[in-house]
Amino acid sequence: MRRTILLACAALCITACSAPEEGADGSVVTEDTTDVAAATEDNAGDTGGSDETPPADLERTAWRVDGEDGAVYTTYLDDDGTYRDFKNGEPLQSGTWEEVSAGRICFEPAEDDKRGECWDNEALAKDGTMRTTSDSDKTVELRRVTYVGPNE
């Protein structure tokens, strides 16, 4: 991967669990390791993060965060500029996303009672994870997973 990404649902309670991830249709989703393996190979011997820059194309990607509450949160970034958040495979919220600069993405929820937030990303780590920090100083660890489109 060449670029990191952030997760809109990360503003929820997020950091540590190991429940299996569910796709948009409720099926179990496997981790996308293609780009992670390439990044790891490029950084052989590196014990920390990578020198990679954020991915050039964030459309049609998905990101997982394991919550402190044991829930699995997944955000799908669709190619029409919308996002879909799920908690344990069930719809949580949706809205629009925009990459405003390299490594910085802003989300605007469709629901009027939810406020939007922007996130700044660090480089992809050797283990395939990345950290992102919100404007409100919340930091979470993300893992890229298989993208499932809204009508798939």
PDB file of C-alpha atoms in Angstrom:
ATOM      1  CA  MET A   1       0.000   0.000   0.000  1.00  0.00           C
ATOM      2  CA  ARG A   2       1.199   3.442  -0.771  1.00  0.00           C
ATOM      3  CA  ARG A   3      -1.082   5.480   1.423  1.00  0.00           C
ATOM      4  CA  THR A   4      -2.878   5.186   4.720  1.00  0.00           C
ATOM      5  CA  ILE A   5      -6.518   5.802   5.440  1.00  0.00           C
ATOM      6  CA  LEU A   6      -8.713   6.579   8.340  1.00  0.00           C
ATOM      7  CA  LEU A   7     -11.961   5.242   9.544  1.00  0.00           C
ATOM      8  CA  ALA A   8     -15.099   7.242  10.222  1.00  0.00           C
ATOM      9  CA  CYS A   9     -16.470   4.812  12.753  1.00  0.00           C
ATOM     10  CA  ALA A  10     -13.209   5.059  14.656  1.00  0.00           C
ATOM     11  CA  ALA A  11     -14.706   7.957  16.601  1.00  0.00           C
ATOM     12  CA  LEU A  12     -16.749   5.318  18.363  1.00  0.00           C
ATOM     13  CA  CYS A  13     -15.156   3.283  21.166  1.00  0.00           C
ATOM     14  CA  ILE A  14     -12.309   1.470  19.459  1.00  0.00           C
ATOM     15  CA  THR A  15      -9.061  -0.412  20.196  1.00  0.00           C
ATOM     16  CA  ALA A  16      -8.910  -4.122  21.135  1.00  0.00           C
ATOM     17  CA  CYS A  17     -10.834  -7.320  20.372  1.00  0.00           C
ATOM     18  CA  SER A  18     -10.524 -10.302  18.063  1.00  0.00           C
ATOM     19  CA  ALA A  19     -14.053 -11.065  16.874  1.00  0.00           C
ATOM     20  CA  PRO A  20     -14.351 -12.108  13.214  1.00  0.00           C
ATOM     21  CA  GLU A  21     -15.294  -9.353  10.803  1.00  0.00           C
ATOM     22  CA  GLU A  22     -18.578  -9.436   8.960  1.00  0.00           C
ATOM     23  CA  GLY A  23     -19.152  -8.081   5.463  1.00  0.00           C
ATOM     24  CA  ALA A  24     -21.987  -5.817   4.392  1.00  0.00           C
ATOM     25  CA  ASP A  25     -24.104  -8.917   3.794  1.00  0.00           C
ATOM     26  CA  GLY A  26     -23.273 -10.470   7.191  1.00  0.00           C
ATOM     27  CA  SER A  27     -20.736 -12.944   5.783  1.00  0.00           C
ATOM     28  CA  VAL A  28     -17.280 -13.278   7.303  1.00  0.00           C
ATOM     29  CA  VAL A  29     -14.740 -11.076   5.519  1.00  0.00           C
ATOM     30  CA  THR A  30     -11.129 -12.079   5.151  1.00  0.00           C
ATOM     31  CA  GLU A  31      -8.268  -9.655   5.410  1.00  0.00           C
ATOM     32  CA  ASP A  32      -6.850  -8.267   2.153  1.00  0.00           C
ATOM     33  CA  THR A  33      -3.148  -9.066   2.472  1.00  0.00           C
ATOM     34  CA  THR A  34      -1.987  -8.448  -1.100  1.00  0.00           C
ATOM     35  CA  ASP A  35      -0.781  -4.877  -0.569  1.00  0.00           C
ATOM     36  CA  VAL A  36       0.241  -5.581   3.032  1.00  0.00           C
ATOM     37  CA  ALA A  37       2.566  -8.382   1.892  1.00  0.00           C
ATOM     38  CA  ALA A  38       4.169  -6.114  -0.709  1.00  0.00           C
ATOM     39  CA  ALA A  39       4.684  -3.343   1.842  1.00  0.00           C
ATOM     40  CA  THR A  40       6.140  -5.824   4.334  1.00  0.00           C
ATOM     41  CA  GLU A  41       8.483  -7.233   1.695  1.00  0.00           C
ATOM     42  CA  ASP A  42       9.618  -3.719   0.758  1.00  0.00           C
ATOM     43  CA  ASN A  43      10.457  -3.056   4.403  1.00  0.00           C
ATOM     44  CA  ALA A  44      12.166  -6.347   5.305  1.00  0.00           C
ATOM     45  CA  GLY A  45      14.183  -5.934   8.458  1.00  0.00           C
ATOM     46  CA  ASP A  46      12.267  -2.818   9.491  1.00  0.00           C
ATOM     47  CA  THR A  47      10.856  -3.203  12.986  1.00  0.00           C
ATOM     48  CA  GLY A  48       8.650  -0.135  12.970  1.00  0.00           C
ATOM     49  CA  GLY A  49       6.383   1.595  10.500  1.00  0.00           C
ATOM     50  CA  SER A  50       7.073   2.005   6.852  1.00  0.00           C
ATOM     51  CA  ASP A  51       8.268   4.977   4.868  1.00  0.00           C
ATOM     52  CA  GLU A  52       5.320   4.512   2.537  1.00  0.00           C
ATOM     53  CA  THR A  53       3.004   7.383   1.757  1.00  0.00           C
ATOM     54  CA  PRO A  54      -0.804   7.033   1.933  1.00  0.00           C
ATOM     55  CA  PRO A  55      -2.584   4.972  -0.848  1.00  0.00           C
ATOM     56  CA  ALA A  56      -3.184   6.950  -4.025  1.00  0.00           C
ATOM     57  CA  ASP A  57      -6.717   5.650  -4.497  1.00  0.00           C
ATOM     58  CA  LEU A  58      -8.969   5.191  -1.484  1.00  0.00           C
ATOM     59  CA  GLU A  59     -12.109   4.442  -3.462  1.00  0.00           C
ATOM     60  CA  ARG A  60     -13.444   0.907  -3.059  1.00  0.00           C
ATOM     61  CA  THR A  61     -11.425   0.165   0.083  1.00  0.00           C
ATOM     62  CA  ALA A  62     -12.561  -1.089   3.490  1.00  0.00           C
ATOM     63  CA  TRP A  63     -11.063  -0.708   6.973  1.00  0.00           C
ATOM     64  CA  ARG A  64     -11.635  -2.574  10.231  1.00  0.00           C
ATOM     65  CA  VAL A  65     -11.273  -1.510  13.850  1.00  0.00           C
ATOM     66  CA  ASP A  66     -11.812  -3.823  16.820  1.00  0.00           C
ATOM     67  CA  GLY A  67     -13.698  -2.007  19.579  1.00  0.00           C
ATOM     68  CA  GLU A  68     -13.035  -2.082  23.300  1.00  0.00           C
ATOM     69  CA  ASP A  69     -16.627  -3.299  23.612  1.00  0.00           C
ATOM     70  CA  GLY A  70     -15.746  -6.433  21.571  1.00  0.00           C
ATOM     71  CA  ALA A  71     -17.548  -5.170  18.475  1.00  0.00           C
ATOM     72  CA  VAL A  72     -16.040  -5.147  14.998  1.00  0.00           C
ATOM     73  CA  TYR A  73     -16.411  -1.815  13.190  1.00  0.00           C
ATOM     74  CA  THR A  74     -15.939  -1.679   9.422  1.00  0.00           C
ATOM     75  CA  THR A  75     -16.009   1.315   7.092  1.00  0.00           C
ATOM     76  CA  TYR A  76     -16.440   0.935   3.332  1.00  0.00           C
ATOM     77  CA  LEU A  77     -15.286   3.858   1.147  1.00  0.00           C
ATOM     78  CA  ASP A  78     -17.340   3.787  -2.032  1.00  0.00           C
ATOM     79  CA  ASP A  79     -16.222   5.271  -5.339  1.00  0.00           C
ATOM     80  CA  ASP A  80     -19.093   7.774  -5.412  1.00  0.00           C
ATOM     81  CA  GLY A  81     -17.725   9.638  -2.359  1.00  0.00           C
ATOM     82  CA  THR A  82     -20.010   7.947   0.163  1.00  0.00           C
ATOM     83  CA  TYR A  83     -19.064   5.745   3.110  1.00  0.00           C
ATOM     84  CA  ARG A  84     -20.900   3.013   5.000  1.00  0.00           C
ATOM     85  CA  ASP A  85     -20.127   2.131   8.629  1.00  0.00           C
ATOM     86  CA  PHE A  86     -21.078  -1.235  10.116  1.00  0.00           C
ATOM     87  CA  LYS A  87     -20.936  -2.618  13.637  1.00  0.00           C
ATOM     88  CA  ASN A  88     -20.774  -6.433  13.694  1.00  0.00           C
ATOM     89  CA  GLY A  89     -22.138  -6.487  10.141  1.00  0.00           C
ATOM     90  CA  GLU A  90     -25.154  -4.297  10.930  1.00  0.00           C
ATOM     91  CA  PRO A  91     -25.493  -0.791   9.393  1.00  0.00           C
ATOM     92  CA  LEU A  92     -24.387   1.920  11.816  1.00  0.00           C
ATOM     93  CA  GLN A  93     -24.172   5.150   9.828  1.00  0.00           C
ATOM     94  CA  SER A  94     -23.347   6.528   6.400  1.00  0.00           C
ATOM     95  CA  GLY A  95     -22.454   9.788   4.747  1.00  0.00           C
ATOM     96  CA  THR A  96     -19.805  11.312   2.510  1.00  0.00           C
ATOM     97  CA  TRP A  97     -16.012  11.244   2.635  1.00  0.00           C
ATOM     98  CA  GLU A  98     -13.360  13.382   0.989  1.00  0.00           C
ATOM     99  CA  GLU A  99      -9.590  13.232   0.923  1.00  0.00           C
ATOM    100  CA  VAL A 100      -8.729  16.889   1.552  1.00  0.00           C
ATOM    101  CA  SER A 101      -4.940  16.408   1.393  1.00  0.00           C
ATOM    102  CA  ALA A 102      -2.463  13.535   1.323  1.00  0.00           C
ATOM    103  CA  GLY A 103      -3.152  11.362   4.363  1.00  0.00           C
ATOM    104  CA  ARG A 104      -6.085  13.468   5.621  1.00  0.00           C
ATOM    105  CA  ILE A 105      -9.719  12.456   5.130  1.00  0.00           C
ATOM    106  CA  CYS A 106     -12.878  14.154   6.320  1.00  0.00           C
ATOM    107  CA  PHE A 107     -16.221  12.446   6.903  1.00  0.00           C
ATOM    108  CA  GLU A 108     -19.660  14.053   6.975  1.00  0.00           C
ATOM    109  CA  PRO A 109     -22.423  11.795   8.374  1.00  0.00           C
ATOM    110  CA  ALA A 110     -25.795  11.841   6.607  1.00  0.00           C
ATOM    111  CA  GLU A 111     -27.605  12.029   9.952  1.00  0.00           C
ATOM    112  CA  ASP A 112     -28.229  15.611  11.121  1.00  0.00           C
ATOM    113  CA  ASP A 113     -27.516  14.798  14.771  1.00  0.00           C
ATOM    114  CA  LYS A 114     -23.969  13.497  14.033  1.00  0.00           C
ATOM    115  CA  ARG A 115     -21.006  15.782  13.449  1.00  0.00           C
ATOM    116  CA  GLY A 116     -18.306  15.198  10.882  1.00  0.00           C
ATOM    117  CA  GLU A 117     -14.640  14.827  11.669  1.00  0.00           C
ATOM    118  CA  CYS A 118     -11.292  14.735   9.885  1.00  0.00           C
ATOM    119  CA  TRP A 119      -8.515  12.200  10.464  1.00  0.00           C
ATOM    120  CA  ASP A 120      -4.744  12.279   9.858  1.00  0.00           C
ATOM    121  CA  ASN A 121      -3.008   9.014   9.005  1.00  0.00           C
ATOM    122  CA  GLU A 122       0.400   7.570   9.742  1.00  0.00           C
ATOM    123  CA  ALA A 123       2.293   5.264   7.378  1.00  0.00           C
ATOM    124  CA  LEU A 124       1.426   1.603   7.013  1.00  0.00           C
ATOM    125  CA  ALA A 125       3.260  -0.505   9.619  1.00  0.00           C
ATOM    126  CA  LYS A 126       5.143  -3.706   8.799  1.00  0.00           C
ATOM    127  CA  ASP A 127       2.321  -5.792  10.286  1.00  0.00           C
ATOM    128  CA  GLY A 128      -0.244  -4.244   7.929  1.00  0.00           C
ATOM    129  CA  THR A 129      -1.834  -1.924  10.457  1.00  0.00           C
ATOM    130  CA  MET A 130      -1.884   1.837  10.519  1.00  0.00           C
ATOM    131  CA  ARG A 131      -2.749   4.482  13.057  1.00  0.00           C
ATOM    132  CA  THR A 132      -4.959   7.474  12.474  1.00  0.00           C
ATOM    133  CA  THR A 133      -5.751  10.437  14.718  1.00  0.00           C
ATOM    134  CA  SER A 134      -8.890  12.549  14.697  1.00  0.00           C
ATOM    135  CA  ASP A 135      -9.095  16.300  15.130  1.00  0.00           C
ATOM    136  CA  SER A 136     -10.348  15.553  18.657  1.00  0.00           C
ATOM    137  CA  ASP A 137      -7.088  13.625  19.361  1.00  0.00           C
ATOM    138  CA  LYS A 138      -8.594  10.115  19.325  1.00  0.00           C
ATOM    139  CA  THR A 139      -6.085   7.614  17.903  1.00  0.00           C
ATOM    140  CA  VAL A 140      -7.070   4.192  16.584  1.00  0.00           C
ATOM    141  CA  GLU A 141      -5.396   1.324  14.746  1.00  0.00           C
ATOM    142  CA  LEU A 142      -6.850   0.289  11.379  1.00  0.00           C
ATOM    143  CA  ARG A 143      -6.506  -2.870   9.308  1.00  0.00           C
ATOM    144  CA  ARG A 144      -7.418  -3.049   5.622  1.00  0.00           C
ATOM    145  CA  VAL A 145     -10.019  -5.690   4.777  1.00  0.00           C
ATOM    146  CA  THR A 146     -11.795  -6.861   1.642  1.00  0.00           C
ATOM    147  CA  TYR A 147     -14.073  -4.257   0.084  1.00  0.00           C
ATOM    148  CA  VAL A 148     -17.718  -5.237  -0.491  1.00  0.00           C
ATOM    149  CA  GLY A 149     -19.727  -2.835  -2.656  1.00  0.00           C
ATOM    150  CA  PRO A 150     -23.174  -1.580  -1.599  1.00  0.00           C
ATOM    151  CA  ASN A 151     -24.983  -3.827  -4.093  1.00  0.00           C
ATOM    152  CA  GLU A 152     -22.688  -6.860  -3.878  1.00  0.00           C
TER     153      GLU A 152
END
